[in-house]
mmCIF file of C-alpha atoms in Angstrom:
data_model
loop_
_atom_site.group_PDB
_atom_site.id
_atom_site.type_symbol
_atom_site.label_atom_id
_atom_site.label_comp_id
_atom_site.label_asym_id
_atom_site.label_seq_id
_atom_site.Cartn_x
_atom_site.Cartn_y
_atom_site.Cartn_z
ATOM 1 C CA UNK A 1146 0.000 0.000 0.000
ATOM 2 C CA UNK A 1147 1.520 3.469 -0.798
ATOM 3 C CA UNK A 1148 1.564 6.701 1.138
ATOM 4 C CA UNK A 1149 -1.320 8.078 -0.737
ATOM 5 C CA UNK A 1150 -3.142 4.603 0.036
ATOM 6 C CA UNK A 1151 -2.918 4.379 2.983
ATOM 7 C CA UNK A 1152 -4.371 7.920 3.873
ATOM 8 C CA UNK A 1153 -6.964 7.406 2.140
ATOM 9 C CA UNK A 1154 -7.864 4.180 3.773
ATOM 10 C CA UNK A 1155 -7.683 5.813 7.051
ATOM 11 C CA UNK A 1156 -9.784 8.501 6.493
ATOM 12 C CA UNK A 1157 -12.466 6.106 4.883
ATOM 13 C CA UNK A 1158 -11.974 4.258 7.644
ATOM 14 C CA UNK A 1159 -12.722 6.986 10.359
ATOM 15 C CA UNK A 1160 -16.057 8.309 8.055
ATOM 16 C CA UNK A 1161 -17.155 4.354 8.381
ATOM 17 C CA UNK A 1162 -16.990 4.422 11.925
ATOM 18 C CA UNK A 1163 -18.139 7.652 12.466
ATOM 19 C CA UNK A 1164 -21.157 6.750 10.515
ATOM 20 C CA UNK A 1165 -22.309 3.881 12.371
ATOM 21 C CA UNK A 1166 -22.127 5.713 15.220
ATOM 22 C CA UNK A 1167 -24.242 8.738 14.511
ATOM 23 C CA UNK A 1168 -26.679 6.096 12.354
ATOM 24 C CA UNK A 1169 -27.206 4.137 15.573
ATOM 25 C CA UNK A 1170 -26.615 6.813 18.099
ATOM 26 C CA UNK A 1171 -28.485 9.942 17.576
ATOM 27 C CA UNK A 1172 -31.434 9.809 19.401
ATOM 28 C CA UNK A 1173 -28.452 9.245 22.577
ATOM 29 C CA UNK A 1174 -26.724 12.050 21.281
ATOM 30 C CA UNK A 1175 -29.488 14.450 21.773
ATOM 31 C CA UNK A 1176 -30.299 12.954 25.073
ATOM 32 C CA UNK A 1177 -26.571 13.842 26.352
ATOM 33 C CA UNK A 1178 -27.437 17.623 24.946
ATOM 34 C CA UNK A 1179 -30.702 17.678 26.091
ATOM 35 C CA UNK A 1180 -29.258 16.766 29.617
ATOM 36 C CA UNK A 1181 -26.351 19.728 29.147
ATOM 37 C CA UNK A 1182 -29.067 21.898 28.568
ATOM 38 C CA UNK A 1183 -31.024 21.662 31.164
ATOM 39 C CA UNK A 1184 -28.004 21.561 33.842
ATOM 40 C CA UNK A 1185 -26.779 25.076 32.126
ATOM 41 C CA UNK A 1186 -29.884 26.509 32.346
ATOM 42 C CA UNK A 1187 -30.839 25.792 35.741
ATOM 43 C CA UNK A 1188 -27.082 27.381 36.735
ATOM 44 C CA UNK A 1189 -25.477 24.296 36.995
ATOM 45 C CA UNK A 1190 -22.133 23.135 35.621
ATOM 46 C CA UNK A 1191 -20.582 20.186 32.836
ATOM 47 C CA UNK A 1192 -17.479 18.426 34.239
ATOM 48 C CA UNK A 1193 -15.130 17.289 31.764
ATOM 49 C CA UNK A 1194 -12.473 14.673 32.622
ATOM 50 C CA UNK A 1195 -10.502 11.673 31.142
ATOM 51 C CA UNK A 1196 -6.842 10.279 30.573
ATOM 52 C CA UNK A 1197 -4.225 11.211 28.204
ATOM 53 C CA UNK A 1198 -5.764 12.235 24.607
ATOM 54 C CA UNK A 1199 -9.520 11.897 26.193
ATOM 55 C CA UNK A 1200 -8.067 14.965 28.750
ATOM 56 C CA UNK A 1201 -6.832 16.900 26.027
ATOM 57 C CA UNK A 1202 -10.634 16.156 24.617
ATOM 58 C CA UNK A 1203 -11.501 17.093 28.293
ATOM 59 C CA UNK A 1204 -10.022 20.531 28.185
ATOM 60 C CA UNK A 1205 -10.717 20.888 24.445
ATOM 61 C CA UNK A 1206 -14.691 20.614 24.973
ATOM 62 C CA UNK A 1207 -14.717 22.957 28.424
ATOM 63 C CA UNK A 1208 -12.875 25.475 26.308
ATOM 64 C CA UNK A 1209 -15.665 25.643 23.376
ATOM 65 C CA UNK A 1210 -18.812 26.102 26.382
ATOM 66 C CA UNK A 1211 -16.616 28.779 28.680
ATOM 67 C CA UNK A 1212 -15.946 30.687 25.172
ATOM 68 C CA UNK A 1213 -17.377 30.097 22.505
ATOM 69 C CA UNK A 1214 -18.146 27.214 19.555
ATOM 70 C CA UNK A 1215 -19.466 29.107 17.003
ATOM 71 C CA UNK A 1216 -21.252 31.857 17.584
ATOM 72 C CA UNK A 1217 -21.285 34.838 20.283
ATOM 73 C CA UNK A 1218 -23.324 33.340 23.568
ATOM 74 C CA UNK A 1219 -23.096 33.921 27.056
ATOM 75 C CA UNK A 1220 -19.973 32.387 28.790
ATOM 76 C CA UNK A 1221 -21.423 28.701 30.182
ATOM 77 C CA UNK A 1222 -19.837 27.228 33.084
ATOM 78 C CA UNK A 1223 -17.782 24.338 32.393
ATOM 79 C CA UNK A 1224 -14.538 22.907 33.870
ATOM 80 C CA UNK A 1225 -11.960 20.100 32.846
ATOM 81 C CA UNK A 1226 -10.304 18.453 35.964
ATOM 82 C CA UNK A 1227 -7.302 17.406 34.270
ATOM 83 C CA UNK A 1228 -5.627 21.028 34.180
ATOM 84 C CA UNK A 1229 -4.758 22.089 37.811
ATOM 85 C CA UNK A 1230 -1.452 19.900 38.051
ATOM 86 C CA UNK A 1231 -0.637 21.024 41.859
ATOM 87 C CA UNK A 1232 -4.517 19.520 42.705
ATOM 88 C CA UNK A 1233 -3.851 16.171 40.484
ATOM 89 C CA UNK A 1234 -0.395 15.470 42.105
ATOM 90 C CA UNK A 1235 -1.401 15.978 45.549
ATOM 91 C CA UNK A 1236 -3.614 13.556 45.101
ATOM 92 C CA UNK A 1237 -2.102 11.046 43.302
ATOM 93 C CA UNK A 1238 0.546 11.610 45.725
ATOM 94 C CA UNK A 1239 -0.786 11.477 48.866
ATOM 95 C CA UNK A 1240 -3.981 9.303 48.092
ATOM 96 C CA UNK A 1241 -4.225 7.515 44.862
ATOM 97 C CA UNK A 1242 -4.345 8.248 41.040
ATOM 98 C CA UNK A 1243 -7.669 6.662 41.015
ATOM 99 C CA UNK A 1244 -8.621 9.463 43.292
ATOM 100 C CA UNK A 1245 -7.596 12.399 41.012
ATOM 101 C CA UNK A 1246 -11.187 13.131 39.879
ATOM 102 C CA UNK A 1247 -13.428 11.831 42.462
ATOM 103 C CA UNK A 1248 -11.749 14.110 44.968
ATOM 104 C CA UNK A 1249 -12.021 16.674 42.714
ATOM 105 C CA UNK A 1250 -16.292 16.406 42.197
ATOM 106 C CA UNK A 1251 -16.011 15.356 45.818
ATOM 107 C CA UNK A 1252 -14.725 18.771 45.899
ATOM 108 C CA UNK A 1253 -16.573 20.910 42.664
ATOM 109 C CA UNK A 1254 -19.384 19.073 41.751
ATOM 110 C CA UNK A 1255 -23.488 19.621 42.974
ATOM 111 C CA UNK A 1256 -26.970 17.843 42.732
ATOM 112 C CA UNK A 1257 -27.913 18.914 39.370
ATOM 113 C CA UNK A 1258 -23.739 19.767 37.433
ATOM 114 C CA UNK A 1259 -23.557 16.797 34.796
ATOM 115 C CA UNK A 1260 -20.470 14.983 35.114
ATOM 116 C CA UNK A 1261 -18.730 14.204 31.282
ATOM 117 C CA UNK A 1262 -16.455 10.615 31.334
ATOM 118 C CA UNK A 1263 -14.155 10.174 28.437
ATOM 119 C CA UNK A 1264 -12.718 6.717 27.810
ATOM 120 C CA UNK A 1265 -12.463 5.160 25.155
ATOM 121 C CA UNK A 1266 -11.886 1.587 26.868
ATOM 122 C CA UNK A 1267 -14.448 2.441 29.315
ATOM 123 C CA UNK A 1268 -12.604 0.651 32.633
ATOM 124 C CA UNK A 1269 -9.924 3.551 33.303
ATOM 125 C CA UNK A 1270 -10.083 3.102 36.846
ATOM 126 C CA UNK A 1271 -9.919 7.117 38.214
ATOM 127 C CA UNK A 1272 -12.939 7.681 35.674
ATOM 128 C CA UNK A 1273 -15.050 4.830 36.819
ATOM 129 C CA UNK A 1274 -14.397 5.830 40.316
ATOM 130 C CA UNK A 1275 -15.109 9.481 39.200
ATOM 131 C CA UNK A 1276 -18.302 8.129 38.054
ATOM 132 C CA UNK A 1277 -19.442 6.470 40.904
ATOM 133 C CA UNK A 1278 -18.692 9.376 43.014
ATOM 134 C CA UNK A 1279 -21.013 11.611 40.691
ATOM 135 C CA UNK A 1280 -23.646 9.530 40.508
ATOM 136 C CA UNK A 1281 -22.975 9.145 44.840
ATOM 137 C CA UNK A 1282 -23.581 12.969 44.705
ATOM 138 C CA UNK A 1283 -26.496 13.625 42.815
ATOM 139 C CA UNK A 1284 -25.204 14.616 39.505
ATOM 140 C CA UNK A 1285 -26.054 13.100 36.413
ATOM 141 C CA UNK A 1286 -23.461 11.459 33.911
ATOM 142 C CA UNK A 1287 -22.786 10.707 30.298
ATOM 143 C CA UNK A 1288 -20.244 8.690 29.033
ATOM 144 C CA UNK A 1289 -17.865 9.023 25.584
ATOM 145 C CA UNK A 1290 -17.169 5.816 25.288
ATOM 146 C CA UNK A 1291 -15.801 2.801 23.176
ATOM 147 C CA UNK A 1292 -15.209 -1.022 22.758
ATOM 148 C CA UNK A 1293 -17.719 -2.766 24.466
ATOM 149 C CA UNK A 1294 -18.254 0.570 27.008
ATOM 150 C CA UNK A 1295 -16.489 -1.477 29.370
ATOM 151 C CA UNK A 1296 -17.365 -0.465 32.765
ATOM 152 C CA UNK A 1297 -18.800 2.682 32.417
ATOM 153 C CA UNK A 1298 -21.781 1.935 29.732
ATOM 154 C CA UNK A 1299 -24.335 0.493 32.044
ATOM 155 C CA UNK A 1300 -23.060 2.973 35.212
ATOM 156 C CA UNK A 1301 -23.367 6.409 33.437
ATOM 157 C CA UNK A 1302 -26.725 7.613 32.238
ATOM 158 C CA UNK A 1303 -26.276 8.321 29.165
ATOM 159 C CA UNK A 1304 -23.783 6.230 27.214
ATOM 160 C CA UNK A 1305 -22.173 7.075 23.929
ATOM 161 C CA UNK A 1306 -20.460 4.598 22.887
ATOM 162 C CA UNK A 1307 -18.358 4.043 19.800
ATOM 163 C CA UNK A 1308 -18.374 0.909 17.807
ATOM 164 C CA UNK A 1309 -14.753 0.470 17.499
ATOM 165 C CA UNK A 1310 -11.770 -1.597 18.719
ATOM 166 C CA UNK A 1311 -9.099 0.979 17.065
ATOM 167 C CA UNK A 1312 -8.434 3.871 19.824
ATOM 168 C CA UNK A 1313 -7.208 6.636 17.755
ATOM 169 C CA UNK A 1314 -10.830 5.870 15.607
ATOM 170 C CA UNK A 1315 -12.076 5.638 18.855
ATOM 171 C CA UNK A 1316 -10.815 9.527 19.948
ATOM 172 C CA UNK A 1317 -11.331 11.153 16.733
ATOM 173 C CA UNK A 1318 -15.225 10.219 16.570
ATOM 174 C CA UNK A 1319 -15.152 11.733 20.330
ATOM 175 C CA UNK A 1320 -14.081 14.853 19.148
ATOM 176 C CA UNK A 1321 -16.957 15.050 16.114
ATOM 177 C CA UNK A 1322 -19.257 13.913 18.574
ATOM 178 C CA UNK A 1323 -18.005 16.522 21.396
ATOM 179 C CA UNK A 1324 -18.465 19.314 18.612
ATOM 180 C CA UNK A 1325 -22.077 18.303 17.823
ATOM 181 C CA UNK A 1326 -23.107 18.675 21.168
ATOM 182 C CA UNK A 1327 -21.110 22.141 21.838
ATOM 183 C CA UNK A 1328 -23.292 22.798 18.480
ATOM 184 C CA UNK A 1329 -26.601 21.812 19.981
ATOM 185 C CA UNK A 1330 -26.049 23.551 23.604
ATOM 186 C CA UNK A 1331 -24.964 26.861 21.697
ATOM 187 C CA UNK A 1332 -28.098 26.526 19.347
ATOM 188 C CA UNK A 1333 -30.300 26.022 22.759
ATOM 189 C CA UNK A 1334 -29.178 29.318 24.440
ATOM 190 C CA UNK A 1335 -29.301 31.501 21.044
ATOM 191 C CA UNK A 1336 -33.019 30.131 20.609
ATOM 192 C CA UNK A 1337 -34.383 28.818 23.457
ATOM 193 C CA UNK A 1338 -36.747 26.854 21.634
ATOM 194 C CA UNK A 1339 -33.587 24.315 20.547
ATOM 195 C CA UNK A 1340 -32.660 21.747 22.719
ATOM 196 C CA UNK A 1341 -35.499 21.742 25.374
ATOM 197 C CA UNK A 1342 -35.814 18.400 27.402
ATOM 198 C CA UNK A 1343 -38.840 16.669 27.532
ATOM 199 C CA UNK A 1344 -39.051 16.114 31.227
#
C-alpha cells in the first residue's frame, strides 16, 4: 500500500466508523445535549475529565462552552479536571491516582452539574471511580465511550459509545461527537426553543 493509500484508507476508515455511530446513536446524542441543557440553564455546571488524549478532549470541549463554539453566547460554566497539576499530584501523591477526579467532584461538583467521562476503553479506573462518586452525589453522567463501554456503559446515564476496537478511531469520533453537542447547547441558548428536554 503506498503513502497516498494508505491515507486514504484511514480517512475512509474513520467516516465508516463515524457513521455507524451517529446512524445508531443519535437519538443518545441528543439525550446527552438535552441533559447539558437543562443543567446550564438551571445554573449548573458540565465536568469534563478523562486520561491522556480523552483529557486533552476534556479541556478541548470545556474550552468551546466557557468561550465560545461558534457563535457569540453567554460564557457557560464548564470545567476540565485534568488542568490544575498542583490539585492532580497531591492527590495522586498522597492518596491515589484513582482518586484524582473523584476528589475533585467530591470537591466541585453539585446535585444537578452533569459529570462528562471520556474513555475510550471504558474501565480507566480514576474515571469509573469518578463516576461512581457523581452519581454518589447527585449529579447526572454521560459517558464518551468505546469497545464494548467497558465499565462505564451500564453505570453512566447516558452512554455514547463508539463501535470500534481501534483507539485513535475511537478519539477522533469523540471529538466530532463533542463538537455536535457544543453545536446543539450553543443553538439552545441563542433560541431557546432548541434543545429543550422533555421532562
Amino acid at each position: 500500500m503506498t503513502t497516498v493509500e494508505r491515507i486514504k484508507a484511514s480517512a475512509r476508515e474513520s467516516i465508516r466508523v463515524k457513521e455507524r455511530f451517529f446512524e445508531a446513536h443519535a437519538e443518545d446524542v441528543a439525550r446527552a445535549a438535552e441533559l447539558m441543557i437543562a443543567a446550564l440553564r438551571a445554573g449548573h455546571k458540565i465536568l469534563f475529565f478523562g486520561n491522556g488524549g480523552s483529557a486533552a478532549d476534556a479541556q478541548h470541549l470545556a474550552a468551546e462552552l466557557v468561550n465560545r463554539y461558534r457563535r457569540e453566547r453567554p460564557a457557560l460554566a464548564a470545567l476540565a479536571l485534568v488542568t490544575d497539576t498542583s490539585v492532580l499530584t497531591s492527590i495522586a501523591n498522597d492518596a491515589s491516582f484513582e482518586e484524582v477526579f473523584s476528589r475533585q467532584i467530591e470537591a466541585l461538583g453539585e446535585p444537578g452539574d452533569v459529570a462528562v467521562a471520556i474513555s475510550t476503553s471504558g474501565r480507566s479506573p480514576n474515571v469509573v471511580r469518578a463516576v461512581e462518586t457523581a452519581r454518589r452525589l447527585g449529579l447526572r453522567t454521560i459517558g464518551l465511550l468505546g469497545r464494548d463501554g467497558g465499565l462505564l456503559g451500564p453505570l453512566v446515564d447516558v452512554p455514547l459509545i463508539v463501535p470500534s476496537e481501534e483507539t485513535a478511531r475511537i478519539q477522533e469520533t469523540h471529538i466530532t461527537l463533542g463538537h455536535i453537542l457544543c453545536e446543539l447547547i450553543e443553538s439552545a441558548f441563542s433560541d431557546p426553543s432548541v434543545g429543550t428536554p422533555p421532562w
